Amino acid sequence: MWVVRPEYLGNRPNMAVIHLDSISRGAHLIPVYGTATLPEELQFHDSLDAFCTFYVNRWADHHMHSFMYGDN
């Protein structure tokens, strides 16, 4: 699986506004959990802030695999 992480410029996250037409597909991200225990109060919507690195699940569905590998 591919590993992705946020990009930083110095100690600040590199953020940009993108147009919705430039998004071609959603991605299924799986956090790299590490060895620490997760707090019970962690909510799913806090995942992007709570984890530093993610796996991209290219097998999430047939369309995602076709998009990434050009299978028709």
PDB file of N, CA, C and O in Angstrom:
ATOM      1  N   MET A   1       0.839  -1.187   0.000  1.00  0.00           N
ATOM      2  CA  MET A   1       0.000   0.000   0.000  1.00  0.00           C
ATOM      3  C   MET A   1       0.878   1.243   0.000  1.00  0.00           C
ATOM      4  O   MET A   1       1.985   1.226   0.527  1.00  0.00           O
ATOM      5  N   TRP A   2       0.366   2.294  -0.556  1.00  0.00           N
ATOM      6  CA  TRP A   2       1.076   3.569  -0.541  1.00  0.00           C
ATOM      7  C   TRP A   2       0.901   4.237   0.808  1.00  0.00           C
ATOM      8  O   TRP A   2      -0.127   4.114   1.455  1.00  0.00           O
ATOM      9  N   VAL A   3       1.915   4.973   1.219  1.00  0.00           N
ATOM     10  CA  VAL A   3       1.867   5.722   2.473  1.00  0.00           C
ATOM     11  C   VAL A   3       1.871   7.209   2.128  1.00  0.00           C
ATOM     12  O   VAL A   3       2.680   7.661   1.310  1.00  0.00           O
ATOM     13  N   VAL A   4       0.943   7.955   2.706  1.00  0.00           N
ATOM     14  CA  VAL A   4       0.862   9.398   2.473  1.00  0.00           C
ATOM     15  C   VAL A   4       0.887  10.114   3.816  1.00  0.00           C
ATOM     16  O   VAL A   4       0.522   9.556   4.840  1.00  0.00           O
ATOM     17  N   ARG A   5       1.330  11.353   3.791  1.00  0.00           N
ATOM     18  CA  ARG A   5       1.338  12.189   4.999  1.00  0.00           C
ATOM     19  C   ARG A   5       1.184  13.637   4.566  1.00  0.00           C
ATOM     20  O   ARG A   5       1.491  13.983   3.434  1.00  0.00           O
ATOM     21  N   PRO A   6       0.719  14.486   5.470  1.00  0.00           N
ATOM     22  CA  PRO A   6       0.577  15.902   5.135  1.00  0.00           C
ATOM     23  C   PRO A   6       1.938  16.534   4.816  1.00  0.00           C
ATOM     24  O   PRO A   6       2.968  16.135   5.356  1.00  0.00           O
ATOM     25  N   GLU A   7       1.903  17.512   3.938  1.00  0.00           N
ATOM     26  CA  GLU A   7       3.114  18.240   3.583  1.00  0.00           C
ATOM     27  C   GLU A   7       3.225  19.499   4.451  1.00  0.00           C
ATOM     28  O   GLU A   7       2.236  20.181   4.695  1.00  0.00           O
ATOM     29  N   TYR A   8       4.429  19.781   4.914  1.00  0.00           N
ATOM     30  CA  TYR A   8       4.664  20.941   5.770  1.00  0.00           C
ATOM     31  C   TYR A   8       5.681  21.870   5.120  1.00  0.00           C
ATOM     32  O   TYR A   8       6.613  21.429   4.453  1.00  0.00           O
ATOM     33  N   LEU A   9       5.479  23.172   5.313  1.00  0.00           N
ATOM     34  CA  LEU A   9       6.453  24.193   4.946  1.00  0.00           C
ATOM     35  C   LEU A   9       6.993  24.750   6.256  1.00  0.00           C
ATOM     36  O   LEU A   9       6.319  25.517   6.931  1.00  0.00           O
ATOM     37  N   GLY A  10       8.175  24.310   6.632  1.00  0.00           N
ATOM     38  CA  GLY A  10       8.697  24.654   7.957  1.00  0.00           C
ATOM     39  C   GLY A  10       7.910  23.878   8.992  1.00  0.00           C
ATOM     40  O   GLY A  10       7.834  22.662   8.945  1.00  0.00           O
ATOM     41  N   ASN A  11       7.272  24.578   9.927  1.00  0.00           N
ATOM     42  CA  ASN A  11       6.456  23.897  10.940  1.00  0.00           C
ATOM     43  C   ASN A  11       4.960  24.133  10.725  1.00  0.00           C
ATOM     44  O   ASN A  11       4.164  23.850  11.594  1.00  0.00           O
ATOM     45  N   ARG A  12       4.591  24.662   9.547  1.00  0.00           N
ATOM     46  CA  ARG A  12       3.182  24.917   9.237  1.00  0.00           C
ATOM     47  C   ARG A  12       2.709  23.989   8.128  1.00  0.00           C
ATOM     48  O   ARG A  12       3.442  23.743   7.170  1.00  0.00           O
ATOM     49  N   PRO A  13       1.490  23.460   8.225  1.00  0.00           N
ATOM     50  CA  PRO A  13       0.984  22.606   7.151  1.00  0.00           C
ATOM     51  C   PRO A  13       0.811  23.399   5.862  1.00  0.00           C
ATOM     52  O   PRO A  13       0.418  24.553   5.876  1.00  0.00           O
ATOM     53  N   ASN A  14       1.153  22.771   4.748  1.00  0.00           N
ATOM     54  CA  ASN A  14       0.995  23.376   3.432  1.00  0.00           C
ATOM     55  C   ASN A  14      -0.451  23.155   2.985  1.00  0.00           C
ATOM     56  O   ASN A  14      -0.844  22.042   2.680  1.00  0.00           O
ATOM     57  N   MET A  15      -1.233  24.210   2.987  1.00  0.00           N
ATOM     58  CA  MET A  15      -2.647  24.106   2.642  1.00  0.00           C
ATOM     59  C   MET A  15      -2.943  24.955   1.420  1.00  0.00           C
ATOM     60  O   MET A  15      -2.304  25.978   1.199  1.00  0.00           O
ATOM     61  N   ALA A  16      -3.926  24.501   0.638  1.00  0.00           N
ATOM     62  CA  ALA A  16      -4.344  25.245  -0.538  1.00  0.00           C
ATOM     63  C   ALA A  16      -5.820  24.988  -0.774  1.00  0.00           C
ATOM     64  O   ALA A  16      -6.353  23.943  -0.399  1.00  0.00           O
ATOM     65  N   VAL A  17      -6.469  25.933  -1.396  1.00  0.00           N
ATOM     66  CA  VAL A  17      -7.857  25.768  -1.798  1.00  0.00           C
ATOM     67  C   VAL A  17      -7.852  25.224  -3.222  1.00  0.00           C
ATOM     68  O   VAL A  17      -7.189  25.779  -4.099  1.00  0.00           O
ATOM     69  N   ILE A  18      -8.548  24.121  -3.431  1.00  0.00           N
ATOM     70  CA  ILE A  18      -8.627  23.544  -4.772  1.00  0.00           C
ATOM     71  C   ILE A  18     -10.069  23.579  -5.247  1.00  0.00           C
ATOM     72  O   ILE A  18     -11.003  23.537  -4.450  1.00  0.00           O
ATOM     73  N   HIS A  19     -10.243  23.631  -6.539  1.00  0.00           N
ATOM     74  CA  HIS A  19     -11.579  23.658  -7.122  1.00  0.00           C
ATOM     75  C   HIS A  19     -12.162  22.243  -7.102  1.00  0.00           C
ATOM     76  O   HIS A  19     -11.448  21.261  -7.320  1.00  0.00           O
ATOM     77  N   LEU A  20     -13.444  22.135  -6.840  1.00  0.00           N
ATOM     78  CA  LEU A  20     -14.084  20.819  -6.762  1.00  0.00           C
ATOM     79  C   LEU A  20     -13.977  20.037  -8.065  1.00  0.00           C
ATOM     80  O   LEU A  20     -13.968  18.806  -8.058  1.00  0.00           O
ATOM     81  N   ASP A  21     -13.878  20.711  -9.198  1.00  0.00           N
ATOM     82  CA  ASP A  21     -13.743  20.015 -10.479  1.00  0.00           C
ATOM     83  C   ASP A  21     -12.405  19.288 -10.610  1.00  0.00           C
ATOM     84  O   ASP A  21     -12.261  18.414 -11.456  1.00  0.00           O
ATOM     85  N   SER A  22     -11.423  19.648  -9.786  1.00  0.00           N
ATOM     86  CA  SER A  22     -10.120  18.993  -9.869  1.00  0.00           C
ATOM     87  C   SER A  22     -10.060  17.697  -9.062  1.00  0.00           C
ATOM     88  O   SER A  22      -9.081  16.962  -9.146  1.00  0.00           O
ATOM     89  N   ILE A  23     -11.092  17.399  -8.285  1.00  0.00           N
ATOM     90  CA  ILE A  23     -11.141  16.153  -7.512  1.00  0.00           C
ATOM     91  C   ILE A  23     -11.762  15.080  -8.397  1.00  0.00           C
ATOM     92  O   ILE A  23     -12.902  15.195  -8.836  1.00  0.00           O
ATOM     93  N   SER A  24     -11.004  14.027  -8.678  1.00  0.00           N
ATOM     94  CA  SER A  24     -11.513  12.989  -9.568  1.00  0.00           C
ATOM     95  C   SER A  24     -12.088  11.794  -8.813  1.00  0.00           C
ATOM     96  O   SER A  24     -12.950  11.100  -9.316  1.00  0.00           O
ATOM     97  N   ARG A  25     -11.616  11.560  -7.591  1.00  0.00           N
ATOM     98  CA  ARG A  25     -12.075  10.395  -6.836  1.00  0.00           C
ATOM     99  C   ARG A  25     -11.741  10.555  -5.364  1.00  0.00           C
ATOM    100  O   ARG A  25     -10.733  11.147  -5.012  1.00  0.00           O
ATOM    101  N   GLY A  26     -12.551  10.010  -4.516  1.00  0.00           N
ATOM    102  CA  GLY A  26     -12.248   9.981  -3.093  1.00  0.00           C
ATOM    103  C   GLY A  26     -11.221   8.904  -2.807  1.00  0.00           C
ATOM    104  O   GLY A  26     -10.975   8.023  -3.624  1.00  0.00           O
ATOM    105  N   ALA A  27     -10.603   8.957  -1.654  1.00  0.00           N
ATOM    106  CA  ALA A  27      -9.603   7.964  -1.271  1.00  0.00           C
ATOM    107  C   ALA A  27      -9.975   7.367   0.078  1.00  0.00           C
ATOM    108  O   ALA A  27     -10.506   8.053   0.949  1.00  0.00           O
ATOM    109  N   HIS A  28      -9.707   6.088   0.237  1.00  0.00           N
ATOM    110  CA  HIS A  28      -9.926   5.403   1.498  1.00  0.00           C
ATOM    111  C   HIS A  28      -8.599   5.380   2.236  1.00  0.00           C
ATOM    112  O   HIS A  28      -7.658   4.704   1.818  1.00  0.00           O
ATOM    113  N   LEU A  29      -8.486   6.162   3.314  1.00  0.00           N
ATOM    114  CA  LEU A  29      -7.250   6.263   4.078  1.00  0.00           C
ATOM    115  C   LEU A  29      -7.334   5.409   5.341  1.00  0.00           C
ATOM    116  O   LEU A  29      -8.326   5.458   6.064  1.00  0.00           O
ATOM    117  N   ILE A  30      -6.275   4.651   5.601  1.00  0.00           N
ATOM    118  CA  ILE A  30      -6.186   3.823   6.801  1.00  0.00           C
ATOM    119  C   ILE A  30      -5.051   4.393   7.648  1.00  0.00           C
ATOM    120  O   ILE A  30      -3.909   4.468   7.182  1.00  0.00           O
ATOM    121  N   PRO A  31      -5.316   4.838   8.866  1.00  0.00           N
ATOM    122  CA  PRO A  31      -4.246   5.415   9.690  1.00  0.00           C
ATOM    123  C   PRO A  31      -3.154   4.402  10.015  1.00  0.00           C
ATOM    124  O   PRO A  31      -3.414   3.209  10.155  1.00  0.00           O
ATOM    125  N   VAL A  32      -1.925   4.889  10.121  1.00  0.00           N
ATOM    126  CA  VAL A  32      -0.829   4.080  10.645  1.00  0.00           C
ATOM    127  C   VAL A  32      -0.892   4.271  12.160  1.00  0.00           C
ATOM    128  O   VAL A  32      -0.570   5.332  12.674  1.00  0.00           O
ATOM    129  N   TYR A  33      -1.349   3.257  12.861  1.00  0.00           N
ATOM    130  CA  TYR A  33      -1.697   3.389  14.270  1.00  0.00           C
ATOM    131  C   TYR A  33      -0.514   3.495  15.208  1.00  0.00           C
ATOM    132  O   TYR A  33      -0.571   4.190  16.202  1.00  0.00           O
ATOM    133  N   GLY A  34       0.565   2.794  14.952  1.00  0.00           N
ATOM    134  CA  GLY A  34       1.695   2.801  15.887  1.00  0.00           C
ATOM    135  C   GLY A  34       1.443   1.837  17.034  1.00  0.00           C
ATOM    136  O   GLY A  34       0.618   0.926  16.949  1.00  0.00           O
ATOM    137  N   THR A  35       2.120   2.055  18.164  1.00  0.00           N
ATOM    138  CA  THR A  35       2.044   1.110  19.280  1.00  0.00           C
ATOM    139  C   THR A  35       1.225   1.637  20.459  1.00  0.00           C
ATOM    140  O   THR A  35       0.903   0.875  21.359  1.00  0.00           O
ATOM    141  N   ALA A  36       0.901   2.922  20.464  1.00  0.00           N
ATOM    142  CA  ALA A  36       0.154   3.500  21.589  1.00  0.00           C
ATOM    143  C   ALA A  36      -1.326   3.128  21.509  1.00  0.00           C
ATOM    144  O   ALA A  36      -1.870   2.895  20.434  1.00  0.00           O
ATOM    145  N   THR A  37      -1.969   3.063  22.647  1.00  0.00           N
ATOM    146  CA  THR A  37      -3.395   2.788  22.720  1.00  0.00           C
ATOM    147  C   THR A  37      -4.175   4.053  22.370  1.00  0.00           C
ATOM    148  O   THR A  37      -3.818   5.147  22.798  1.00  0.00           O
ATOM    149  N   LEU A  38      -5.241   3.891  21.586  1.00  0.00           N
ATOM    150  CA  LEU A  38      -6.065   5.038  21.221  1.00  0.00           C
ATOM    151  C   LEU A  38      -7.009   5.390  22.358  1.00  0.00           C
ATOM    152  O   LEU A  38      -7.565   4.502  23.010  1.00  0.00           O
ATOM    153  N   PRO A  39      -7.221   6.682  22.596  1.00  0.00           N
ATOM    154  CA  PRO A  39      -8.173   7.063  23.640  1.00  0.00           C
ATOM    155  C   PRO A  39      -9.603   6.718  23.223  1.00  0.00           C
ATOM    156  O   PRO A  39      -9.953   6.787  22.047  1.00  0.00           O
ATOM    157  N   GLU A  40     -10.414   6.320  24.178  1.00  0.00           N
ATOM    158  CA  GLU A  40     -11.792   5.934  23.874  1.00  0.00           C
ATOM    159  C   GLU A  40     -12.613   7.087  23.327  1.00  0.00           C
ATOM    160  O   GLU A  40     -13.567   6.874  22.583  1.00  0.00           O
ATOM    161  N   GLU A  41     -12.271   8.327  23.685  1.00  0.00           N
ATOM    162  CA  GLU A  41     -13.048   9.473  23.230  1.00  0.00           C
ATOM    163  C   GLU A  41     -12.675   9.939  21.815  1.00  0.00           C
ATOM    164  O   GLU A  41     -13.263  10.886  21.307  1.00  0.00           O
ATOM    165  N   LEU A  42     -11.726   9.280  21.152  1.00  0.00           N
ATOM    166  CA  LEU A  42     -11.346   9.646  19.789  1.00  0.00           C
ATOM    167  C   LEU A  42     -12.517   9.366  18.846  1.00  0.00           C
ATOM    168  O   LEU A  42     -13.039   8.263  18.806  1.00  0.00           O
ATOM    169  N   GLN A  43     -12.931  10.374  18.101  1.00  0.00           N
ATOM    170  CA  GLN A  43     -14.035  10.251  17.150  1.00  0.00           C
ATOM    171  C   GLN A  43     -13.465  10.127  15.740  1.00  0.00           C
ATOM    172  O   GLN A  43     -12.380  10.623  15.445  1.00  0.00           O
ATOM    173  N   PHE A  44     -14.223   9.496  14.840  1.00  0.00           N
ATOM    174  CA  PHE A  44     -13.753   9.263  13.479  1.00  0.00           C
ATOM    175  C   PHE A  44     -13.422  10.565  12.760  1.00  0.00           C
ATOM    176  O   PHE A  44     -12.498  10.625  11.952  1.00  0.00           O
ATOM    177  N   HIS A  45     -14.136  11.632  13.053  1.00  0.00           N
ATOM    178  CA  HIS A  45     -13.912  12.892  12.352  1.00  0.00           C
ATOM    179  C   HIS A  45     -12.645  13.608  12.818  1.00  0.00           C
ATOM    180  O   HIS A  45     -12.240  14.603  12.225  1.00  0.00           O
ATOM    181  N   ASP A  46     -11.989  13.097  13.854  1.00  0.00           N
ATOM    182  CA  ASP A  46     -10.721  13.654  14.318  1.00  0.00           C
ATOM    183  C   ASP A  46      -9.509  12.902  13.757  1.00  0.00           C
ATOM    184  O   ASP A  46      -8.371  13.230  14.083  1.00  0.00           O
ATOM    185  N   SER A  47      -9.737  11.907  12.911  1.00  0.00           N
ATOM    186  CA  SER A  47      -8.661  11.042  12.430  1.00  0.00           C
ATOM    187  C   SER A  47      -7.573  11.791  11.679  1.00  0.00           C
ATOM    188  O   SER A  47      -6.390  11.507  11.841  1.00  0.00           O
ATOM    189  N   LEU A  48      -7.939  12.747  10.833  1.00  0.00           N
ATOM    190  CA  LEU A  48      -6.916  13.467  10.060  1.00  0.00           C
ATOM    191  C   LEU A  48      -6.007  14.288  10.961  1.00  0.00           C
ATOM    192  O   LEU A  48      -4.849  14.528  10.629  1.00  0.00           O
ATOM    193  N   ASP A  49      -6.518  14.727  12.100  1.00  0.00           N
ATOM    194  CA  ASP A  49      -5.704  15.487  13.048  1.00  0.00           C
ATOM    195  C   ASP A  49      -4.949  14.584  14.022  1.00  0.00           C
ATOM    196  O   ASP A  49      -3.877  14.944  14.504  1.00  0.00           O
ATOM    197  N   ALA A  50      -5.492  13.409  14.305  1.00  0.00           N
ATOM    198  CA  ALA A  50      -4.905  12.533  15.318  1.00  0.00           C
ATOM    199  C   ALA A  50      -3.748  11.689  14.783  1.00  0.00           C
ATOM    200  O   ALA A  50      -2.872  11.295  15.554  1.00  0.00           O
ATOM    201  N   PHE A  51      -3.722  11.420  13.486  1.00  0.00           N
ATOM    202  CA  PHE A  51      -2.681  10.569  12.906  1.00  0.00           C
ATOM    203  C   PHE A  51      -1.833  11.375  11.936  1.00  0.00           C
ATOM    204  O   PHE A  51      -2.323  12.271  11.262  1.00  0.00           O
ATOM    205  N   CYS A  52      -0.558  11.029  11.853  1.00  0.00           N
ATOM    206  CA  CYS A  52       0.383  11.757  10.992  1.00  0.00           C
ATOM    207  C   CYS A  52       0.564  11.103   9.632  1.00  0.00           C
ATOM    208  O   CYS A  52       0.944  11.759   8.668  1.00  0.00           O
ATOM    209  N   THR A  53       0.320   9.800   9.546  1.00  0.00           N
ATOM    210  CA  THR A  53       0.591   9.047   8.332  1.00  0.00           C
ATOM    211  C   THR A  53      -0.561   8.099   8.052  1.00  0.00           C
ATOM    212  O   THR A  53      -1.171   7.559   8.983  1.00  0.00           O
ATOM    213  N   PHE A  54      -0.852   7.881   6.753  1.00  0.00           N
ATOM    214  CA  PHE A  54      -1.966   7.045   6.344  1.00  0.00           C
ATOM    215  C   PHE A  54      -1.557   6.134   5.195  1.00  0.00           C
ATOM    216  O   PHE A  54      -0.725   6.502   4.369  1.00  0.00           O
ATOM    217  N   TYR A  55      -2.158   4.957   5.163  1.00  0.00           N
ATOM    218  CA  TYR A  55      -2.073   4.086   3.998  1.00  0.00           C
ATOM    219  C   TYR A  55      -3.233   4.448   3.075  1.00  0.00           C
ATOM    220  O   TYR A  55      -4.330   4.733   3.540  1.00  0.00           O
ATOM    221  N   VAL A  56      -2.993   4.393   1.755  1.00  0.00           N
ATOM    222  CA  VAL A  56      -4.067   4.574   0.783  1.00  0.00           C
ATOM    223  C   VAL A  56      -4.521   3.185   0.372  1.00  0.00           C
ATOM    224  O   VAL A  56      -3.731   2.390  -0.137  1.00  0.00           O
ATOM    225  N   ASN A  57      -5.786   2.881   0.594  1.00  0.00           N
ATOM    226  CA  ASN A  57      -6.332   1.569   0.261  1.00  0.00           C
ATOM    227  C   ASN A  57      -6.766   1.572  -1.205  1.00  0.00           C
ATOM    228  O   ASN A  57      -7.829   2.058  -1.548  1.00  0.00           O
ATOM    229  N   ARG A  58      -5.908   1.037  -2.078  1.00  0.00           N
ATOM    230  CA  ARG A  58      -6.232   1.013  -3.499  1.00  0.00           C
ATOM    231  C   ARG A  58      -7.221  -0.091  -3.849  1.00  0.00           C
ATOM    232  O   ARG A  58      -7.706  -0.155  -4.958  1.00  0.00           O
ATOM    233  N   TRP A  59      -7.509  -0.979  -2.905  1.00  0.00           N
ATOM    234  CA  TRP A  59      -8.461  -2.051  -3.139  1.00  0.00           C
ATOM    235  C   TRP A  59      -9.823  -1.744  -2.522  1.00  0.00           C
ATOM    236  O   TRP A  59     -10.633  -2.646  -2.318  1.00  0.00           O
ATOM    237  N   ALA A  60     -10.103  -0.478  -2.230  1.00  0.00           N
ATOM    238  CA  ALA A  60     -11.365  -0.105  -1.583  1.00  0.00           C
ATOM    239  C   ALA A  60     -12.559  -0.523  -2.430  1.00  0.00           C
ATOM    240  O   ALA A  60     -13.561  -0.991  -1.919  1.00  0.00           O
ATOM    241  N   ASP A  61     -12.455  -0.356  -3.732  1.00  0.00           N
ATOM    242  CA  ASP A  61     -13.495  -0.822  -4.642  1.00  0.00           C
ATOM    243  C   ASP A  61     -12.899  -0.962  -6.040  1.00  0.00           C
ATOM    244  O   ASP A  61     -11.772  -0.539  -6.301  1.00  0.00           O
ATOM    245  N   HIS A  62     -13.642  -1.549  -6.940  1.00  0.00           N
ATOM    246  CA  HIS A  62     -13.170  -1.798  -8.308  1.00  0.00           C
ATOM    247  C   HIS A  62     -12.807  -0.495  -9.014  1.00  0.00           C
ATOM    248  O   HIS A  62     -11.800  -0.407  -9.708  1.00  0.00           O
ATOM    249  N   HIS A  63     -13.610   0.549  -8.815  1.00  0.00           N
ATOM    250  CA  HIS A  63     -13.384   1.812  -9.508  1.00  0.00           C
ATOM    251  C   HIS A  63     -12.086   2.479  -9.051  1.00  0.00           C
ATOM    252  O   HIS A  63     -11.376   3.079  -9.856  1.00  0.00           O
ATOM    253  N   MET A  64     -11.772   2.388  -7.775  1.00  0.00           N
ATOM    254  CA  MET A  64     -10.539   2.973  -7.263  1.00  0.00           C
ATOM    255  C   MET A  64      -9.336   2.266  -7.858  1.00  0.00           C
ATOM    256  O   MET A  64      -8.373   2.910  -8.291  1.00  0.00           O
ATOM    257  N   HIS A  65      -9.364   0.942  -7.919  1.00  0.00           N
ATOM    258  CA  HIS A  65      -8.248   0.191  -8.492  1.00  0.00           C
ATOM    259  C   HIS A  65      -8.089   0.523  -9.975  1.00  0.00           C
ATOM    260  O   HIS A  65      -6.974   0.725 -10.458  1.00  0.00           O
ATOM    261  N   SER A  66      -9.198   0.621 -10.704  1.00  0.00           N
ATOM    262  CA  SER A  66      -9.143   0.964 -12.131  1.00  0.00           C
ATOM    263  C   SER A  66      -8.589   2.369 -12.327  1.00  0.00           C
ATOM    264  O   SER A  66      -7.814   2.615 -13.247  1.00  0.00           O
ATOM    265  N   PHE A  67      -8.988   3.294 -11.465  1.00  0.00           N
ATOM    266  CA  PHE A  67      -8.519   4.676 -11.574  1.00  0.00           C
ATOM    267  C   PHE A  67      -7.012   4.758 -11.355  1.00  0.00           C
ATOM    268  O   PHE A  67      -6.294   5.436 -12.086  1.00  0.00           O
ATOM    269  N   MET A  68      -6.503   4.027 -10.371  1.00  0.00           N
ATOM    270  CA  MET A  68      -5.079   4.122 -10.037  1.00  0.00           C
ATOM    271  C   MET A  68      -4.193   3.357 -10.990  1.00  0.00           C
ATOM    272  O   MET A  68      -3.035   3.700 -11.167  1.00  0.00           O
ATOM    273  N   TYR A  69      -4.721   2.314 -11.629  1.00  0.00           N
ATOM    274  CA  TYR A  69      -3.883   1.469 -12.478  1.00  0.00           C
ATOM    275  C   TYR A  69      -4.311   1.467 -13.934  1.00  0.00           C
ATOM    276  O   TYR A  69      -3.713   0.778 -14.733  1.00  0.00           O
ATOM    277  N   GLY A  70      -5.344   2.203 -14.283  1.00  0.00           N
ATOM    278  CA  GLY A  70      -5.746   2.315 -15.677  1.00  0.00           C
ATOM    279  C   GLY A  70      -6.352   1.063 -16.255  1.00  0.00           C
ATOM    280  O   GLY A  70      -6.409   0.897 -17.469  1.00  0.00           O
ATOM    281  N   ASP A  71      -6.821   0.133 -15.424  1.00  0.00           N
ATOM    282  CA  ASP A  71      -7.492  -1.069 -15.920  1.00  0.00           C
ATOM    283  C   ASP A  71      -8.858  -0.671 -16.471  1.00  0.00           C
ATOM    284  O   ASP A  71      -9.562   0.115 -15.889  1.00  0.00           O
ATOM    285  N   ASN A  72      -9.208  -1.206 -17.584  1.00  0.00           N
ATOM    286  CA  ASN A  72     -10.542  -0.927 -18.147  1.00  0.00           C
ATOM    287  C   ASN A  72     -11.342  -2.180 -18.303  1.00  0.00           C
ATOM    288  O   ASN A  72     -10.988  -3.215 -18.481  1.00  0.00           O
TER     289      ASN A  72
END
